[in-house]
Short mmCIF file of C-alpha atoms in Angstrom, two decimals:
data_model
loop_
_atom_site.label_atom_id
_atom_site.label_comp_id
_atom_site.label_asym_id
_atom_site.label_seq_id
_atom_site.Cartn_x
_atom_site.Cartn_y
_atom_site.Cartn_z
CA MET A 1 176.48 200.28 170.59
CA ILE A 2 175.87 198.09 173.61
CA LEU A 3 172.30 197.20 174.45
CA GLU A 4 172.55 197.17 178.22
CA HIS A 5 174.01 200.67 178.44
CA VAL A 6 170.85 202.16 177.01
CA LEU A 7 168.63 199.90 179.11
CA VAL A 8 170.48 200.89 182.27
CA LEU A 9 170.01 204.57 181.41
CA SER A 10 166.30 203.99 180.84
CA ALA A 11 165.98 202.08 184.12
CA TYR A 12 167.77 204.83 186.05
CA LEU A 13 165.52 207.54 184.67
CA PHE A 14 162.43 205.43 185.31
CA SER A 15 163.42 204.72 188.91
CA ILE A 16 164.21 208.38 189.57
CA GLY A 17 160.88 209.36 188.06
CA ILE A 18 158.88 206.87 190.10
CA TYR A 19 160.67 207.80 193.30
CA GLY A 20 160.06 211.50 192.70
CA LEU A 21 156.45 210.86 191.73
CA ILE A 22 155.48 208.99 194.87
CA THR A 23 157.46 211.07 197.36
CA SER A 24 156.83 214.60 196.17
CA ARG A 25 154.51 216.87 198.08
CA ASN A 26 154.33 219.36 195.25
CA MET A 27 151.79 218.58 192.54
CA VAL A 28 153.77 220.28 189.75
CA ARG A 29 156.90 218.34 190.72
CA ALA A 30 154.91 215.11 190.47
CA LEU A 31 153.88 216.04 186.94
CA MET A 32 157.51 216.74 186.06
CA CYS A 33 158.52 213.31 187.33
CA LEU A 34 155.76 211.81 185.21
CA GLU A 35 157.44 213.41 182.20
CA LEU A 36 160.71 211.79 183.28
CA ILE A 37 158.99 208.38 183.37
CA LEU A 38 157.60 208.82 179.88
CA ASN A 39 161.03 209.87 178.61
CA ALA A 40 162.59 206.70 179.99
CA VAL A 41 159.89 204.61 178.34
CA ASN A 42 160.55 206.34 175.03
CA ILE A 43 164.27 205.55 175.15
CA ASN A 44 163.43 201.92 175.89
CA PHE A 45 161.02 201.61 172.97
CA VAL A 46 163.41 203.23 170.52
CA THR A 47 166.32 201.03 171.57
CA PHE A 48 164.41 197.80 171.27
CA SER A 49 163.03 198.80 167.89
CA ASP A 50 166.55 199.61 166.77
CA PHE A 51 167.98 196.27 167.82
CA PHE A 52 165.19 193.83 167.08
CA ASP A 53 162.79 195.35 164.60
CA SER A 54 164.73 196.82 161.71
CA ARG A 55 161.92 196.07 159.34
CA GLN A 56 158.77 197.55 160.81
CA LEU A 57 159.96 199.96 163.53
CA LYS A 58 156.99 199.43 165.79
CA GLY A 59 158.80 200.96 168.75
CA ASP A 60 159.65 204.18 166.94
CA ILE A 61 156.08 204.72 165.83
CA PHE A 62 154.70 204.00 169.29
CA SER A 63 157.07 206.47 170.90
CA ILE A 64 155.66 209.21 168.70
CA PHE A 65 152.27 208.42 170.22
CA VAL A 66 153.81 208.50 173.69
CA ILE A 67 155.22 211.98 173.07
CA ALA A 68 151.83 213.28 171.93
CA ILE A 69 149.97 211.73 174.87
CA ALA A 70 152.54 213.05 177.34
CA ALA A 71 152.09 216.57 176.01
CA ALA A 72 148.30 216.43 176.25
CA GLU A 73 148.42 214.90 179.70
CA ALA A 74 150.85 217.52 181.00
CA ALA A 75 148.56 220.26 179.72
CA ILE A 76 145.50 218.78 181.38
CA GLY A 77 147.35 218.08 184.63
CA LEU A 78 148.61 221.64 184.86
CA ALA A 79 145.13 222.96 184.10
CA ILE A 80 143.77 220.90 186.98
CA VAL A 81 146.54 222.11 189.31
CA SER A 82 145.94 225.74 188.45
CA SER A 83 142.15 225.60 188.54
CA PRO A 84 140.37 228.03 190.90
CA GLN A 85 139.05 225.10 192.93
CA ASN A 86 142.56 224.02 193.96
CA SER A 87 143.57 227.34 195.48
CA GLY A 88 144.97 228.64 192.22
CA MET B 1 184.75 209.63 170.36
CA ASN B 2 181.16 208.71 169.75
CA ASN B 3 181.11 206.49 172.81
CA LEU B 4 182.52 209.22 175.01
CA LEU B 5 179.74 211.61 174.00
CA LEU B 6 177.14 208.91 174.60
CA ASP B 7 178.45 208.34 178.12
CA VAL B 8 178.62 212.08 178.86
CA LEU B 9 175.05 212.60 177.69
CA ALA B 10 173.79 209.62 179.66
CA PHE B 11 175.53 210.79 182.81
CA GLY B 12 174.19 214.30 182.29
CA ALA B 13 170.66 212.98 181.91
CA VAL B 14 170.82 210.92 185.10
CA LEU B 15 172.44 213.76 187.09
CA SER B 16 169.83 216.24 185.90
CA GLY B 17 167.10 213.76 186.76
CA ILE B 18 168.37 213.45 190.31
CA LEU B 19 168.54 217.23 190.61
CA VAL B 20 164.95 217.55 189.37
CA ILE B 21 163.63 215.71 192.38
CA THR B 22 166.01 217.14 194.98
CA ALA B 23 165.85 220.83 194.14
CA LYS B 24 163.94 223.00 196.61
CA ASN B 25 162.91 225.75 194.25
CA PRO B 26 160.40 224.55 191.62
CA VAL B 27 161.88 226.87 188.99
CA ILE B 28 165.29 225.21 189.41
CA SER B 29 163.49 221.88 189.10
CA VAL B 30 162.00 222.91 185.76
CA LEU B 31 165.39 224.08 184.50
CA PHE B 32 166.90 220.71 185.29
CA LEU B 33 163.97 219.03 183.58
CA ILE B 34 164.86 221.04 180.47
CA SER B 35 168.43 219.79 180.86
CA VAL B 36 167.16 216.20 181.00
CA PHE B 37 165.19 216.72 177.79
CA ILE B 38 168.16 218.23 175.96
CA ASN B 39 170.48 215.42 177.08
CA VAL B 40 168.00 212.73 176.04
CA ALA B 41 167.43 214.49 172.71
CA GLY B 42 171.17 214.45 172.01
CA TYR B 43 171.33 210.81 173.09
CA LEU B 44 168.55 209.87 170.69
CA VAL B 45 170.23 211.71 167.82
CA LEU B 46 173.43 209.76 168.49
CA LEU B 47 171.45 206.51 168.52
CA GLY B 48 170.39 207.23 164.96
CA VAL B 49 166.82 208.37 165.46
CA ALA B 50 167.27 211.93 164.30
CA TYR B 51 163.60 212.76 163.90
CA LEU B 52 162.71 211.75 167.44
CA GLY B 53 165.59 213.74 168.91
CA LEU B 54 164.54 216.91 167.14
CA ALA B 55 160.89 216.24 167.96
CA TYR B 56 161.94 216.04 171.62
CA LEU B 57 163.52 219.47 171.35
CA ILE B 58 160.49 221.01 169.74
CA ILE B 59 157.73 219.33 171.72
CA TYR B 60 159.23 218.72 175.14
CA VAL B 61 161.49 221.74 175.56
CA GLY B 62 159.46 224.08 173.39
CA ALA B 63 155.96 223.28 174.59
CA ILE B 64 155.83 221.18 177.77
CA ALA B 65 158.66 222.78 179.72
CA ILE B 66 157.48 226.26 178.77
CA LEU B 67 154.01 225.30 179.99
CA PHE B 68 155.49 224.21 183.31
CA LEU B 69 157.36 227.50 183.57
CA PHE B 70 154.20 229.47 182.84
CA VAL B 71 152.24 227.65 185.53
CA ILE B 72 154.97 227.99 188.15
CA MET B 73 156.06 231.54 187.56
CA MET B 74 153.01 233.42 186.37
CA LEU B 75 150.20 231.94 188.42
CA ASN B 76 150.30 232.59 192.16
CA LEU B 77 149.65 229.06 193.28
CA ARG B 78 149.75 228.17 196.91
CA LEU B 79 151.87 225.05 196.48
CA VAL B 80 152.81 223.06 199.54
CA GLU B 81 156.56 223.41 199.59
CA LEU B 82 158.25 221.73 202.48
CA ILE B 83 162.02 221.68 202.62
CA ASP B 84 163.21 218.09 202.79
CA THR B 85 165.62 218.25 205.67
CA GLY B 86 167.02 215.51 207.81
CA GLN B 87 164.23 213.24 208.87
CA GLU B 88 161.91 213.91 205.93
CA TYR B 89 164.66 213.06 203.48
CA THR B 90 166.16 210.00 205.08
CA GLN B 91 162.87 208.31 205.78
CA ASN B 92 162.24 208.07 202.05
CA LEU B 93 165.66 206.72 201.09
CA PRO B 94 164.89 203.01 201.76
CA LEU B 95 161.96 203.28 199.36
CA GLY B 96 164.29 204.67 196.72
CA ALA B 97 166.75 201.87 197.33
CA ILE B 98 164.01 199.26 196.94
CA ILE B 99 162.77 200.73 193.67
CA GLY B 100 166.30 200.97 192.29
CA SER B 101 167.19 197.43 193.24
CA LEU B 102 164.08 196.03 191.55
CA PHE B 103 165.24 197.35 188.21
CA PHE B 104 168.80 196.31 188.90
CA PHE B 105 167.82 192.69 189.49
CA GLU B 106 165.52 192.64 186.51
CA LEU B 107 168.25 193.87 184.19
CA LEU B 108 170.76 191.40 185.59
CA SER B 109 168.39 188.49 185.15
CA ILE B 110 167.17 189.23 181.65
CA LEU B 111 170.34 190.32 179.89
CA PRO B 112 172.39 187.34 178.71
CA LEU B 113 175.22 186.46 181.02
CA SER B 114 176.76 184.26 178.35
CA LEU B 115 178.32 187.37 176.85
CA PHE B 116 180.24 187.97 180.05
CA GLU B 117 181.24 184.34 180.37
CA GLN B 118 182.69 184.31 176.90
CA SER B 119 184.69 187.46 177.43
CA GLY B 120 186.10 186.11 180.65
CA PHE B 121 186.54 189.13 182.83
CA PHE B 122 183.21 189.47 184.58
CA HIS B 123 181.89 186.75 186.84
CA LEU B 124 179.09 187.19 189.31
CA PRO B 125 179.66 185.83 192.79
CA ALA B 126 177.98 182.53 193.53
CA PHE B 127 175.20 183.78 195.82
CA LEU B 128 174.11 186.37 193.26
CA GLU B 129 173.89 183.71 190.58
CA GLU B 130 171.72 181.60 192.87
CA GLY B 131 169.46 184.57 193.54
CA LEU B 132 169.18 185.38 189.86
CA GLY B 133 168.37 181.75 189.14
CA ILE B 134 165.14 182.24 191.08
CA PHE B 135 164.19 185.20 188.88
CA THR B 136 165.07 183.27 185.74
CA PHE B 137 162.92 180.38 186.94
CA ILE B 138 159.95 182.66 187.62
CA ASN B 139 160.39 184.38 184.26
CA SER B 140 160.55 181.07 182.44
CA MET B 141 157.42 179.83 184.21
CA VAL B 142 155.50 182.91 183.17
CA LEU B 143 156.80 183.11 179.62
CA GLY B 144 156.91 179.38 178.91
CA LEU B 145 160.63 179.15 178.13
CA ASP B 146 162.94 176.22 178.49
CA THR B 147 164.43 176.26 181.99
CA THR B 148 167.25 173.79 181.57
CA ALA B 149 169.59 176.03 179.61
CA ALA B 150 168.23 179.32 180.94
CA SER B 151 171.55 181.00 181.57
CA THR B 152 173.11 180.24 178.23
CA SER B 153 170.08 180.25 175.95
CA ASN B 154 170.08 182.53 172.99
CA VAL B 155 166.50 183.67 173.39
CA HIS B 156 167.36 187.20 174.37
CA VAL B 157 170.40 187.66 172.18
CA ALA B 158 170.05 190.61 169.88
CA PHE B 159 170.43 190.13 166.20
CA ASN B 160 169.84 192.27 163.17
CA PRO B 161 168.29 190.33 160.32
CA VAL B 162 169.77 190.80 156.90
CA VAL B 163 166.91 192.45 155.12
CA ALA B 164 167.02 193.29 151.45
CA ASP B 165 165.70 196.76 152.14
CA ASN B 166 168.66 197.63 154.30
CA ASN B 167 171.30 196.15 152.03
CA PHE B 168 170.94 198.59 149.20
CA THR B 169 170.02 201.85 150.89
CA SER B 170 170.28 203.20 154.37
CA PHE B 171 167.23 205.13 155.39
CA LEU B 172 167.03 208.07 157.68
CA GLN B 173 164.71 207.47 160.60
CA ILE B 174 161.77 209.39 159.20
CA GLU B 175 162.17 207.70 155.80
CA SER B 176 162.18 204.30 157.42
CA ILE B 177 159.03 205.10 159.38
CA GLY B 178 157.36 206.10 156.12
CA GLN B 179 158.64 203.03 154.33
CA GLY B 180 157.30 200.79 157.08
CA LEU B 181 153.95 202.51 157.34
CA TYR B 182 153.25 202.72 153.62
CA THR B 183 154.75 199.44 152.45
CA TYR B 184 154.05 196.86 155.13
CA ALA B 185 151.26 198.42 157.13
CA SER B 186 149.35 199.36 153.96
CA LEU B 187 148.16 202.78 154.98
#
């Protein structure tokens, strides 16, 4: 298991997510790219906790929080997109 | 065999990610987002974090992607959907190249090059090493590291400490989270 392979994967997904987030004209597509960003961050946290923190697993526990916050934020974002004020 | 599946899943995740942002139809975009989640879930299971991989399947594919599908397909939203052709597409490519190269340089400057020097078959050209020396210098100024032996220092080398807890038993990921939370974090 090589450390930089996982970090390169996380960096690729993060870059693709940021690029899609700032250059997408569709609001739902921007929310989907935000989910991509949070996925990349999760992979990064889990990998570093696997390599450096075998004792306390701080990265694993924090990525559970990130999953929960991403779900709540996606729900609220889609509710805002589909509200009657925004031509929904 | 394990490494081949890791590479296939990683490539599938990156390819699906690219197709998320370049698909015209938003429903196709959501389907490729589901493919990203499944690939990353498999990747996490192969890394050894089984609970997180399965939690990805349940939460991301089962709740978030289905929510996206509901919003796109069942509500008649007037979404601005311009087809990225020609000029619209190529005027954003330099921005993508800049963002990609930022991460590329950061990875090349932080990861230890002493591994490559010891193995002997990968040497960076001289101008790239000079450019990375600037990043290493800036990083060491900010973090307060020693700048004299920056390229061969062992600060960022990964190591796994020999812990008594891991010598006798090998925990599953959810057991190790519980052991950490209830033993050391005193919940």
